[in-house]
Short mmCIF file of C-alpha atoms in Angstrom, two decimals:
data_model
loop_
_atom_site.label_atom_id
_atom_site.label_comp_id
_atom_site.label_asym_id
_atom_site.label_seq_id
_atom_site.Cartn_x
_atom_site.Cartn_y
_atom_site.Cartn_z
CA UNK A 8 8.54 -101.18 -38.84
CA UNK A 9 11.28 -103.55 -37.73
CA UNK A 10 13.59 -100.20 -37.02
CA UNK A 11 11.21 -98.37 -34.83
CA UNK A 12 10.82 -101.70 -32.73
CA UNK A 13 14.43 -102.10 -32.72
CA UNK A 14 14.71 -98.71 -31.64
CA UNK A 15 12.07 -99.10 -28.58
CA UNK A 16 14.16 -101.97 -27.79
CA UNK A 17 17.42 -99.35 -27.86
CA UNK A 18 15.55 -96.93 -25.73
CA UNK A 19 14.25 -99.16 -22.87
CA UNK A 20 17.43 -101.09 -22.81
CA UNK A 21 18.97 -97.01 -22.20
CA UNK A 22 16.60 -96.38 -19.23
CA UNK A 23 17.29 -100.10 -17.95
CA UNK A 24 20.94 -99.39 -17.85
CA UNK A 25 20.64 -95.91 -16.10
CA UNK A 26 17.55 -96.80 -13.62
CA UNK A 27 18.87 -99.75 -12.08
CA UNK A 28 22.42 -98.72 -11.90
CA UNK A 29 21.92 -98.65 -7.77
CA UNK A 30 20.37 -101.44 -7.71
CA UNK A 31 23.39 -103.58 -9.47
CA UNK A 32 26.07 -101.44 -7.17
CA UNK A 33 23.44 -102.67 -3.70
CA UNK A 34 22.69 -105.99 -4.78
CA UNK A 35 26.08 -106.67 -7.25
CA UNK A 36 23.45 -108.26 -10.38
CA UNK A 37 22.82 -107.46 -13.61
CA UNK A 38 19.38 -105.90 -15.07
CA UNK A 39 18.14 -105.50 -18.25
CA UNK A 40 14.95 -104.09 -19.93
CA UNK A 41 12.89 -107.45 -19.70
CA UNK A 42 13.78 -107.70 -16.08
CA UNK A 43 10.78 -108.38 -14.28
CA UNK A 44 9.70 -109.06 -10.66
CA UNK A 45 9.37 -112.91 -11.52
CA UNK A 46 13.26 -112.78 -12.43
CA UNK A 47 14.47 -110.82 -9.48
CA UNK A 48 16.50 -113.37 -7.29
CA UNK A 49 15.03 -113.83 -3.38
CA UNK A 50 17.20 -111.92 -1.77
CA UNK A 51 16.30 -108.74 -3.64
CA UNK A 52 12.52 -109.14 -3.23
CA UNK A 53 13.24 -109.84 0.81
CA UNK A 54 14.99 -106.77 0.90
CA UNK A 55 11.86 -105.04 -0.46
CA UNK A 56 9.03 -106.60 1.56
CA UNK A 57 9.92 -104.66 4.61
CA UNK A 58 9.03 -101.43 3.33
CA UNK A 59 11.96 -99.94 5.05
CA UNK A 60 12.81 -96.56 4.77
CA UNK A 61 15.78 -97.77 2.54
CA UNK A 62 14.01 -100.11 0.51
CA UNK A 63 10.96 -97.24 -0.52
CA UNK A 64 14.13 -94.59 -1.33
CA UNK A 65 15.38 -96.83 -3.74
CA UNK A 66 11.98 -98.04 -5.17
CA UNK A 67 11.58 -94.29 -5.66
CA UNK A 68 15.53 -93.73 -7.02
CA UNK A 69 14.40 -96.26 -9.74
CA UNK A 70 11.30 -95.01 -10.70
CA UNK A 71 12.52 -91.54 -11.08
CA UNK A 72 15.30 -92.38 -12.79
CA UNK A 73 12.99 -94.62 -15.29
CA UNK A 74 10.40 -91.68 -15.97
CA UNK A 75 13.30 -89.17 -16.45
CA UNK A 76 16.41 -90.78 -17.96
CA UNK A 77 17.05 -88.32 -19.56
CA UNK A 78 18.32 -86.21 -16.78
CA UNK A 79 20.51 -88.38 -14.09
CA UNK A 80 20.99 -86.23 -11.32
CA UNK A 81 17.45 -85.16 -10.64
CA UNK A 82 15.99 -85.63 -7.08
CA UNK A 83 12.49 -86.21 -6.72
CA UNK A 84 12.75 -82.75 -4.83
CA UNK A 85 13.30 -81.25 -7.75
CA UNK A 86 10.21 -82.28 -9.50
CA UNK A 87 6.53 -80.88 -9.19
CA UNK A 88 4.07 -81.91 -6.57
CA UNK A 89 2.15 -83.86 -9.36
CA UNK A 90 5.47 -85.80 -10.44
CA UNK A 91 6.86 -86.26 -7.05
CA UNK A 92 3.15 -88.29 -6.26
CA UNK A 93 3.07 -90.31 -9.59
CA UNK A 94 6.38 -91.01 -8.63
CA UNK A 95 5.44 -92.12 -5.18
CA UNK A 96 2.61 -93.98 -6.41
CA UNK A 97 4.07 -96.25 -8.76
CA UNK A 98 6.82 -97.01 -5.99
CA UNK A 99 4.19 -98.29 -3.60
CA UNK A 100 2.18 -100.17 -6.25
CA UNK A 101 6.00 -101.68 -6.99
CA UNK A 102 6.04 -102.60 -3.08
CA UNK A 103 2.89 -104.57 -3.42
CA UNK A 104 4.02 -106.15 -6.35
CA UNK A 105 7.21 -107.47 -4.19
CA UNK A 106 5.17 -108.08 -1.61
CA UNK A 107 2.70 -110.21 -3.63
CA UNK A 108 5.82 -111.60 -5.14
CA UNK A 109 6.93 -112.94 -1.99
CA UNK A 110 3.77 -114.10 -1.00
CA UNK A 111 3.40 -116.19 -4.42
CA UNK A 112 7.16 -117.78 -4.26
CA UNK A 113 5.93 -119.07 -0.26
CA UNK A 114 3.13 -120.55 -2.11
CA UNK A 115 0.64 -118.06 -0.26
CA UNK A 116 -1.08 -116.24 -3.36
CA UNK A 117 -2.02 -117.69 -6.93
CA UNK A 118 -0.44 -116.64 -9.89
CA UNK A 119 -0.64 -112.46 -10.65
CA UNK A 120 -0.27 -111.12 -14.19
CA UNK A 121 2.15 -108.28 -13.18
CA UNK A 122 4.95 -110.61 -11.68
CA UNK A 123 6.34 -110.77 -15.38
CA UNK A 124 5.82 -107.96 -17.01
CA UNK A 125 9.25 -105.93 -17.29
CA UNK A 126 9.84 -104.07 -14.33
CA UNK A 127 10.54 -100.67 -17.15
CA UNK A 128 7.19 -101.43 -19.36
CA UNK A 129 5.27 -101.64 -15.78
CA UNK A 130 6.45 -98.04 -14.77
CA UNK A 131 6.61 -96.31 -18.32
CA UNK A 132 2.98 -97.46 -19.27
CA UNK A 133 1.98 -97.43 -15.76
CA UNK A 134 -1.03 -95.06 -16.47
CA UNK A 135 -2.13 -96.61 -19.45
CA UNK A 136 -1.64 -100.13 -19.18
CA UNK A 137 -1.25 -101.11 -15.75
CA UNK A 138 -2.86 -98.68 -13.20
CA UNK A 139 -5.69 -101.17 -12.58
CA UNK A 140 -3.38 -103.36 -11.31
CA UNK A 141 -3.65 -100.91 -8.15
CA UNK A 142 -6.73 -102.36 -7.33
CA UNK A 143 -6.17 -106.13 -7.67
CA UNK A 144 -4.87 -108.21 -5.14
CA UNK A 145 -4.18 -111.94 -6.21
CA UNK A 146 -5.98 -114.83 -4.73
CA UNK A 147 -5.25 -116.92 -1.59
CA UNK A 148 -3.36 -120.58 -3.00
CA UNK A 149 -5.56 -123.36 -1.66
CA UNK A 150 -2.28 -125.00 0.11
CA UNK A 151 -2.73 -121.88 2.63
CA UNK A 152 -3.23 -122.74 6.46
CA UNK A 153 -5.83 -120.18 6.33
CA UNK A 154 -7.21 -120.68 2.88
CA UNK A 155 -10.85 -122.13 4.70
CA UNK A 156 -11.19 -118.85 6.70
CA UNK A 157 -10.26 -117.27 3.63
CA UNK A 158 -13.03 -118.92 2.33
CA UNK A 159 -15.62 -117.42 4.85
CA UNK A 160 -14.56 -113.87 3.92
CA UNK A 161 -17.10 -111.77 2.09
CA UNK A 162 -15.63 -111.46 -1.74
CA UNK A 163 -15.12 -107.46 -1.09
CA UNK A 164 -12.95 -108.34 2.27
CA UNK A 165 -10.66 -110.92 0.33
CA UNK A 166 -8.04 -107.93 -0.72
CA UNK A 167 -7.75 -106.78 3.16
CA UNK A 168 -7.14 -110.60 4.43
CA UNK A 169 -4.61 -110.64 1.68
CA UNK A 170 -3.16 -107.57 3.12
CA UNK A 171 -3.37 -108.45 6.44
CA UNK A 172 -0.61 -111.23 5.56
CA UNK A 173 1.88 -108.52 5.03
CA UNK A 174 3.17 -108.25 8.56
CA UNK A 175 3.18 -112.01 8.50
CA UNK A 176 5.44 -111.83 5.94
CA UNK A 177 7.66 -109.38 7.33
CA UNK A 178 8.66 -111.54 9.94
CA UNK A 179 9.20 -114.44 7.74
CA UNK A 180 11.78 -112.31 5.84
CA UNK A 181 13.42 -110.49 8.96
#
């Protein structure tokens, strides 16, 4: 048993290496398979909170190359409609991951169990592990100005008003 587990360890170390290979050339750091969001350093989640058009390509360039390792030089133009949207789903649940990652390290948001889970184990068992994340939006911290009118909020409004910090945040990072 201690083989296969060594050789899991082997594999995602593999993808690690090859998926955030543009990500260690833009941001001159080093990655590994237990990299999570919790371990990136602040100037790499600020460069994802915007959302820019250069940020999402190389949420996407990282997710592609995790699902499909195996073959470096694929676009996501080259994949299937299907593939191309998993793809693009997983890289906007990874922007609100960021996001909510930013959020937490201001001391805006509680605590939020995907913040250290390996960045490669979050997009490999994306489907069956962690797609529910999708739909959970962490908690306003108490020590927020607008944790009162946060408060007030009907529970099923509490993930918008969490959203609705986003372009707050923004232009703290910009």
């Amino acid at each position: 048993m201690g083989e296969i587990l060594d050789f899991e360890k082997e594999k995602n170390e593999l993808i690690a290496r090859i998926a955030f290979q543009q990500w260690s050339r833009k941001f001159n750091e080093q990655f590994s398979s237990e990299t999570s969001i919790s371990d990136l350093s602040n100037e790499i989640v600020g460069f994802f909170v915007s959302g820019s058009k250069e940020a999402m390509q190389l949420l996407q360039d990282f997710v592609l190359q995790t699902l499909n390792f195996k073959k470096t030089n694929i676009s996501l133009a080259e994949l299937s409609k299907n593939s191309r949207l998993r793809i693009i789903d997983v890289s906007i649940f990874l922007l609100d991951q960021l996001r909510f990652e930013a959020m937490y390290r201001l001391g805006w948001v509680e605590f939020f169990e995907s913040r250290e889970v390996p960045l490669i184990k979050l997009i490999l068992n994306f489907e069956e592990k962690f797609s529910h994340l999708q739909q959970f939006t962490p908690s306003l911290s108490p020590s927020h100005p607008r944790y009162e009118e946060y408060l007030a909020v009907y529970d099923s409004d509490k993930k918008s008003f969490i959203r609705k910090l986003v372009p707050d945040l923004i232009n703290y990072f910009s």
